[in-house]
Coordinates of C-alpha atoms in Angstrom, one line a residue:
M1 CA 10.1 -3.9 -10.5
T2 CA 6.7 -2.7 -11.7
D3 CA 6.6 0.1 -14.2
L4 CA 3.8 2.5 -13.3
L5 CA 4.4 4.8 -16.3
Y6 CA 1.6 4.9 -18.9
T7 CA 2.3 2.7 -21.9
E8 CA 1.9 3.9 -25.5
E9 CA -1.3 1.9 -25.7
E10 CA -2.7 3.5 -22.6
E11 CA -1.9 7.0 -23.8
A12 CA -3.6 6.2 -27.1
L13 CA -6.6 5.0 -25.2
R14 CA -6.6 8.2 -23.2
A15 CA -6.4 10.4 -26.3
A16 CA -9.3 8.5 -27.9
V17 CA -11.5 8.8 -24.8
R18 CA -10.7 12.5 -24.3
D19 CA -11.5 13.2 -27.9
L20 CA -14.9 11.4 -27.6
L21 CA -15.7 13.2 -24.4
G22 CA -14.8 16.5 -26.0
D23 CA -17.4 15.9 -28.7
H24 CA -20.1 14.4 -26.5
C25 CA -19.7 15.7 -22.9
D26 CA -19.3 19.4 -22.7
A27 CA -19.7 21.1 -19.3
A28 CA -22.8 23.0 -20.2
G29 CA -24.5 19.8 -21.3
V30 CA -23.7 18.0 -18.1
I31 CA -25.0 20.9 -16.0
A32 CA -28.2 21.0 -18.0
R33 CA -28.6 17.3 -17.6
T34 CA -28.3 17.5 -13.8
E35 CA -31.3 19.8 -13.8
S36 CA -33.4 17.3 -15.8
D37 CA -35.2 14.1 -14.8
A38 CA -32.6 12.1 -16.8
P39 CA -29.1 12.8 -15.3
H40 CA -27.5 9.9 -17.2
D41 CA -26.4 10.5 -20.7
L42 CA -27.6 7.6 -22.8
R43 CA -26.0 9.0 -26.0
L44 CA -22.6 9.3 -24.4
W45 CA -22.9 5.8 -22.9
K46 CA -23.7 4.4 -26.4
A47 CA -20.7 6.2 -27.8
L48 CA -18.4 4.8 -25.2
T49 CA -19.7 1.2 -25.5
D50 CA -20.7 0.9 -29.2
K51 CA -17.9 2.9 -30.8
M52 CA -15.1 2.0 -28.4
G53 CA -16.1 -1.1 -26.6
L54 CA -15.1 0.3 -23.2
A55 CA -17.8 -1.5 -21.2
G56 CA -16.0 -4.8 -21.9
L57 CA -12.5 -3.8 -20.9
L58 CA -12.4 -6.1 -17.9
V59 CA -14.3 -9.0 -19.6
P60 CA -12.2 -11.8 -21.1
E61 CA -12.1 -11.9 -24.9
E62 CA -13.7 -15.4 -24.9
L63 CA -16.8 -13.8 -23.3
G64 CA -17.1 -11.0 -25.8
G65 CA -15.0 -8.5 -23.9
Q66 CA -11.7 -6.7 -24.6
G67 CA -9.6 -8.8 -22.3
A68 CA -7.8 -5.6 -21.0
T69 CA -6.5 -5.0 -17.5
H70 CA -7.4 -2.7 -14.6
R71 CA -4.7 -0.3 -15.8
E72 CA -6.6 0.4 -19.0
A73 CA -9.9 0.8 -17.1
A74 CA -8.1 3.2 -14.8
V75 CA -7.1 5.4 -17.7
V76 CA -10.7 5.5 -18.9
L77 CA -11.8 6.5 -15.4
E78 CA -9.3 9.3 -15.2
E79 CA -10.8 10.8 -18.3
L80 CA -14.4 10.3 -17.1
G81 CA -13.4 12.0 -13.9
R82 CA -12.0 15.0 -15.7
A83 CA -15.3 15.4 -17.6
V84 CA -17.5 14.4 -14.6
A85 CA -19.2 12.2 -17.2
P86 CA -22.8 11.2 -16.2
V87 CA -22.4 7.5 -17.2
P88 CA -22.5 4.3 -15.1
Y89 CA -19.0 3.2 -16.1
L90 CA -17.6 2.6 -12.6
T91 CA -20.8 1.0 -11.3
S92 CA -21.6 -1.3 -14.2
A93 CA -18.4 -1.8 -16.3
V94 CA -16.2 -2.2 -13.2
V95 CA -18.1 -3.0 -9.9
A96 CA -21.0 -5.1 -11.3
T97 CA -18.7 -6.7 -13.9
E98 CA -16.3 -7.8 -11.2
A99 CA -19.1 -9.3 -9.1
L100 CA -20.3 -11.3 -12.1
L101 CA -16.7 -12.4 -12.9
A102 CA -16.5 -13.7 -9.3
C103 CA -19.7 -15.7 -9.8
G104 CA -18.8 -17.0 -13.2
S105 CA -21.9 -15.6 -14.8
D106 CA -20.7 -15.8 -18.4
D107 CA -24.0 -15.2 -20.1
L108 CA -24.7 -12.0 -18.2
L109 CA -21.2 -10.7 -18.8
A110 CA -21.8 -10.8 -22.5
G111 CA -24.5 -8.2 -22.2
L112 CA -22.5 -6.0 -19.9
S113 CA -19.4 -6.1 -22.1
Q114 CA -21.4 -4.9 -25.1
G115 CA -23.0 -2.1 -23.1
T116 CA -26.5 -3.4 -24.0
T117 CA -27.1 -4.3 -20.4
V118 CA -26.3 -2.0 -17.5
A119 CA -26.0 -3.6 -14.1
A120 CA -25.8 -2.2 -10.6
L121 CA -24.6 -4.0 -7.5
A122 CA -27.3 -3.4 -4.9
V123 CA -24.9 -2.5 -2.1
G124 CA -24.7 1.1 -0.7
L125 CA -22.1 3.2 -2.5
H126 CA -20.6 4.1 0.9
T127 CA -19.7 0.5 1.7
A128 CA -16.0 -0.3 2.1
P129 CA -14.4 -3.5 0.8
G130 CA -14.7 -6.2 3.5
A131 CA -17.4 -4.2 5.5
A132 CA -20.7 -5.7 6.4
F133 CA -23.5 -4.9 4.0
P134 CA -27.4 -5.3 4.2
S135 CA -29.2 -8.0 2.4
V136 CA -32.8 -8.7 1.5
R137 CA -34.9 -11.6 2.8
L138 CA -35.4 -14.7 0.8
E139 CA -38.7 -16.4 1.5
D140 CA -40.3 -19.2 -0.6
G141 CA -37.9 -18.4 -3.5
R142 CA -38.8 -14.7 -3.5
L143 CA -36.9 -11.6 -2.4
H144 CA -38.3 -9.1 0.0
G145 CA -36.7 -6.0 1.4
E146 CA -35.2 -2.5 0.9
L147 CA -31.7 -1.4 0.1
T148 CA -30.6 2.2 0.1
G149 CA -27.8 4.3 -1.4
I150 CA -27.5 2.3 -4.6
A151 CA -25.6 4.2 -7.2
D152 CA -26.9 4.4 -10.8
A153 CA -29.8 2.0 -10.0
A154 CA -32.2 4.2 -12.0
F155 CA -30.2 3.5 -15.1
A156 CA -29.7 -0.2 -14.6
D157 CA -31.4 -3.0 -16.4
L158 CA -30.1 -5.6 -14.0
L159 CA -29.7 -5.5 -10.2
L160 CA -27.3 -7.8 -8.4
V161 CA -28.9 -8.3 -5.0
P162 CA -27.4 -10.0 -1.9
A163 CA -29.9 -12.1 0.1
D164 CA -29.9 -13.4 3.6
D165 CA -29.2 -17.0 2.4
G166 CA -25.7 -15.8 1.5
G167 CA -26.4 -15.7 -2.2
L168 CA -26.1 -13.0 -4.8
Y169 CA -29.2 -12.8 -7.1
A170 CA -29.7 -11.3 -10.5
V171 CA -33.0 -9.3 -10.5
E172 CA -34.5 -7.5 -13.5
A173 CA -34.6 -3.8 -12.5
A174 CA -38.1 -3.5 -14.0
A175 CA -39.4 -6.0 -11.3
A176 CA -38.1 -3.8 -8.5
T177 CA -39.3 -0.4 -7.3
V178 CA -36.4 2.1 -7.7
T179 CA -37.0 5.4 -5.9
P180 CA -34.5 8.3 -6.4
Q181 CA -32.7 9.7 -3.4
V182 CA -31.3 13.1 -3.0
S183 CA -27.7 12.9 -4.2
F184 CA -25.0 15.4 -3.5
D185 CA -23.4 14.5 -6.8
L186 CA -26.1 14.9 -9.4
T187 CA -24.1 13.1 -12.1
R188 CA -24.1 9.8 -10.1
P189 CA -27.6 9.6 -8.6
L190 CA -28.5 7.3 -5.8
A191 CA -31.7 5.4 -5.3
T192 CA -33.6 3.1 -2.9
V193 CA -34.3 -0.4 -4.3
T194 CA -37.4 -2.1 -2.9
L195 CA -38.2 -5.7 -3.6
A196 CA -41.7 -7.0 -2.8
G197 CA -41.8 -10.8 -3.6
V198 CA -39.5 -10.6 -6.6
T199 CA -37.9 -13.7 -8.1
G200 CA -34.2 -13.7 -8.9
R201 CA -31.6 -16.0 -10.3
R202 CA -28.9 -17.1 -7.8
L203 CA -25.5 -16.4 -9.2
G204 CA -23.2 -17.5 -6.5
D205 CA -22.0 -16.6 -3.0
A206 CA -22.5 -12.9 -2.2
A207 CA -19.6 -12.3 0.3
P208 CA -16.6 -13.0 -2.0
A209 CA -18.3 -11.5 -5.0
V210 CA -19.2 -8.2 -3.2
R211 CA -15.8 -8.0 -1.6
R212 CA -14.0 -8.4 -5.0
A213 CA -16.3 -5.9 -6.6
L214 CA -15.9 -3.3 -3.9
R215 CA -12.2 -3.7 -3.7
T216 CA -11.9 -3.1 -7.4
G217 CA -14.3 -0.2 -7.3
A218 CA -12.3 1.4 -4.5
G219 CA -9.0 0.9 -6.2
L220 CA -10.1 2.3 -9.6
L221 CA -12.1 5.1 -7.9
A222 CA -8.7 6.6 -7.1
S223 CA -8.1 7.1 -10.8
E224 CA -11.5 8.9 -11.2
Q225 CA -10.5 11.1 -8.2
L226 CA -7.1 11.7 -10.0
G227 CA -9.0 12.9 -13.1
V228 CA -11.1 15.3 -11.0
A229 CA -8.0 16.7 -9.3
E230 CA -6.0 17.1 -12.6
W231 CA -8.9 19.0 -14.2
A232 CA -9.1 21.3 -11.2
L233 CA -5.4 22.0 -11.2
T234 CA -5.1 22.4 -15.0
E235 CA -8.1 24.7 -15.3
T236 CA -7.0 26.8 -12.3
V237 CA -3.5 27.4 -13.6
R238 CA -4.9 28.3 -17.0
Y239 CA -7.4 30.8 -15.5
L240 CA -4.8 32.4 -13.3
K241 CA -2.5 32.9 -16.3
D242 CA -5.3 34.8 -18.2
R243 CA -6.9 36.7 -15.3
K244 CA -5.3 40.0 -14.7
Q245 CA -5.3 42.2 -11.6
F246 CA -3.2 45.3 -10.9
N247 CA -2.2 45.0 -14.6
R248 CA -0.5 41.7 -14.1
P249 CA -1.6 38.0 -14.3
V250 CA -3.0 36.8 -11.0
G251 CA -0.9 33.7 -11.3
G252 CA 2.2 35.8 -10.9
F253 CA 1.5 36.5 -7.3
Q254 CA 3.8 34.5 -5.0
A255 CA 1.2 33.4 -2.6
L256 CA -0.9 31.8 -5.3
K257 CA 2.2 30.2 -6.9
H258 CA 2.9 28.4 -3.5
R259 CA -0.7 27.1 -3.3
L260 CA -0.6 25.7 -6.8
A261 CA 2.9 24.2 -6.3
Q262 CA 1.6 22.4 -3.2
L263 CA -1.4 21.2 -5.1
W264 CA 0.7 20.0 -7.9
L265 CA 2.8 17.9 -5.5
E266 CA -0.4 16.4 -4.0
V267 CA -1.8 15.5 -7.5
V268 CA 1.5 13.9 -8.5
N269 CA 1.5 11.8 -5.3
L270 CA -2.2 10.8 -6.0
R271 CA -1.2 9.7 -9.5
A272 CA 1.4 7.4 -8.1
A273 CA -1.0 5.9 -5.6
A274 CA -3.8 5.5 -8.1
R275 CA -1.5 3.9 -10.6
G276 CA -0.1 1.6 -7.9
A277 CA -3.7 0.4 -7.1
A278 CA -4.6 -0.2 -10.7
D279 CA -1.4 -2.1 -11.3
A280 CA -1.8 -4.2 -8.1
L281 CA -5.4 -5.1 -9.1
T282 CA -3.9 -6.2 -12.5
T283 CA -1.2 -8.4 -11.0
G284 CA -2.9 -9.4 -7.8
E285 CA 0.2 -8.5 -5.8
D286 CA -0.5 -6.7 -2.5
A287 CA -3.8 -5.5 -4.0
D288 CA -5.5 -5.0 -0.6
V289 CA -2.6 -2.8 0.6
A290 CA -2.3 -0.8 -2.6
V291 CA -6.1 -0.1 -2.7
A292 CA -6.1 1.0 1.0
V293 CA -3.1 3.3 0.4
A294 CA -4.7 4.9 -2.6
Q295 CA -8.1 5.5 -0.9
A296 CA -6.5 6.7 2.3
Y297 CA -4.9 9.5 0.2
A298 CA -7.2 10.2 -2.8
A299 CA -10.2 11.8 -1.1
S300 CA -8.3 14.7 0.6
V301 CA -6.4 15.6 -2.6
A302 CA -9.4 15.5 -4.9
V303 CA -11.5 17.6 -2.5
H304 CA -8.6 20.1 -1.9
A305 CA -8.0 20.5 -5.7
A306 CA -11.7 21.1 -6.4
E307 CA -12.0 23.6 -3.5
E308 CA -9.0 25.5 -4.7
A309 CA -10.5 25.6 -8.2
V310 CA -13.7 27.2 -6.8
Q311 CA -11.9 29.7 -4.7
L312 CA -9.1 30.7 -7.1
H313 CA -11.6 31.2 -9.9
G314 CA -13.1 34.0 -7.7
G315 CA -16.7 35.0 -8.3
L316 CA -16.7 33.0 -11.6
G317 CA -16.0 29.8 -9.6
M318 CA -19.1 30.4 -7.5
T319 CA -21.5 30.4 -10.4
W320 CA -23.7 27.5 -11.5
E321 CA -22.7 28.0 -15.1
H322 CA -19.0 27.2 -14.4
P323 CA -18.3 23.5 -14.0
A324 CA -16.1 23.8 -10.9
H325 CA -19.1 22.9 -8.7
L326 CA -19.6 19.6 -10.6
H327 CA -16.0 18.6 -9.8
L328 CA -16.3 19.7 -6.2
K329 CA -19.5 17.6 -5.7
R330 CA -18.0 14.6 -7.4
A331 CA -14.9 14.9 -5.2
K332 CA -17.0 15.2 -2.1
A333 CA -19.2 12.3 -3.0
D334 CA -16.2 10.2 -4.0
S335 CA -14.7 10.9 -0.6
I336 CA -17.2 8.5 1.1
A337 CA -17.7 6.1 -1.8
Y338 CA -16.5 2.6 -1.2
G339 CA -15.3 3.6 2.3
T340 CA -14.0 6.8 3.8
A341 CA -10.3 7.6 4.0
G342 CA -10.4 6.8 7.7
A343 CA -11.9 3.4 7.1
H344 CA -9.1 2.6 4.6
R345 CA -6.5 3.8 7.0
D346 CA -7.9 1.4 9.6
T347 CA -7.8 -1.4 7.1
L348 CA -4.2 -0.5 6.1
A349 CA -3.1 -0.5 9.7
G350 CA -4.3 -4.1 10.1
L351 CA -2.8 -5.2 6.8
V352 CA 0.7 -4.0 7.7
D353 CA 0.4 -4.8 11.4
L354 CA 0.6 -1.2 12.6
P355 CA -2.6 -0.7 14.6
A356 CA -3.3 2.7 16.3
P357 CA -2.2 2.9 19.9

């Protein structure tokens, strides 16, 4: 039977990542960055990649990576979710890396594992695993077309672009026109990628590579959503213990205790689902089912936790200076990333042969 408890190594990794984020990713700095023209934190990204080698967790050791598993990557994403860190870890170190692993692009993986190259899969962030996705036109060896909703494309050095010949092409981001789109979550900006006669290197077949990348992205996104929900619950409990009304801590009121107890149960269940997805991706056993289960549940919990944090912090939670809005926006944006909960429920119904009547 699989043990979903965190190992000592995973807890040590969590502590190291949390300490680093505590030094480099304070809430005020993240909020200030979202108001600038450079929402990504290059200094934090270098700290995560240069000092800790986290960009190469999923890359085999013989290719210059850490040779770790999806369980370790999930722990990192929990901590990045807690901090709403404005770095392209999910999009580059997980999704793009998985696409390159599927294609056997060893030379490109070396750059990604070291963090010196940031890649983005040019498939809309809303696309669910197994769903159809747009492609660009290949004509006379050059790529033409426009793709929208590409997460972290503005930070990428390399774009992985699906074409209508069924191939996945590596394109230098500098050769494309990347136009920012209005993003609800300002810490994970979206962009439109336009290719006008750009050359690219064919890496392999797009369909299996994109499917693998999106499945892994969806499965590990649940760990990020867990991090968001845990922060919201922890900070709300802490605040309600300190905040006094009628000469007693607000957290002592029975109605609020019930709300927090319900939220705690939801977060515990989300942890089990997220850990199950990460472990299934590691072992390859029933991964499609585990990912669909996690994503069918994760969105509602993360959004509920963030909404409770905003409301139960009272007037303070409504201010721009308090980080609750960052977590709410991340939770809402994550709720449609790599497929909605409804899409994953439909997928799950087909996988277990229980279609809706």
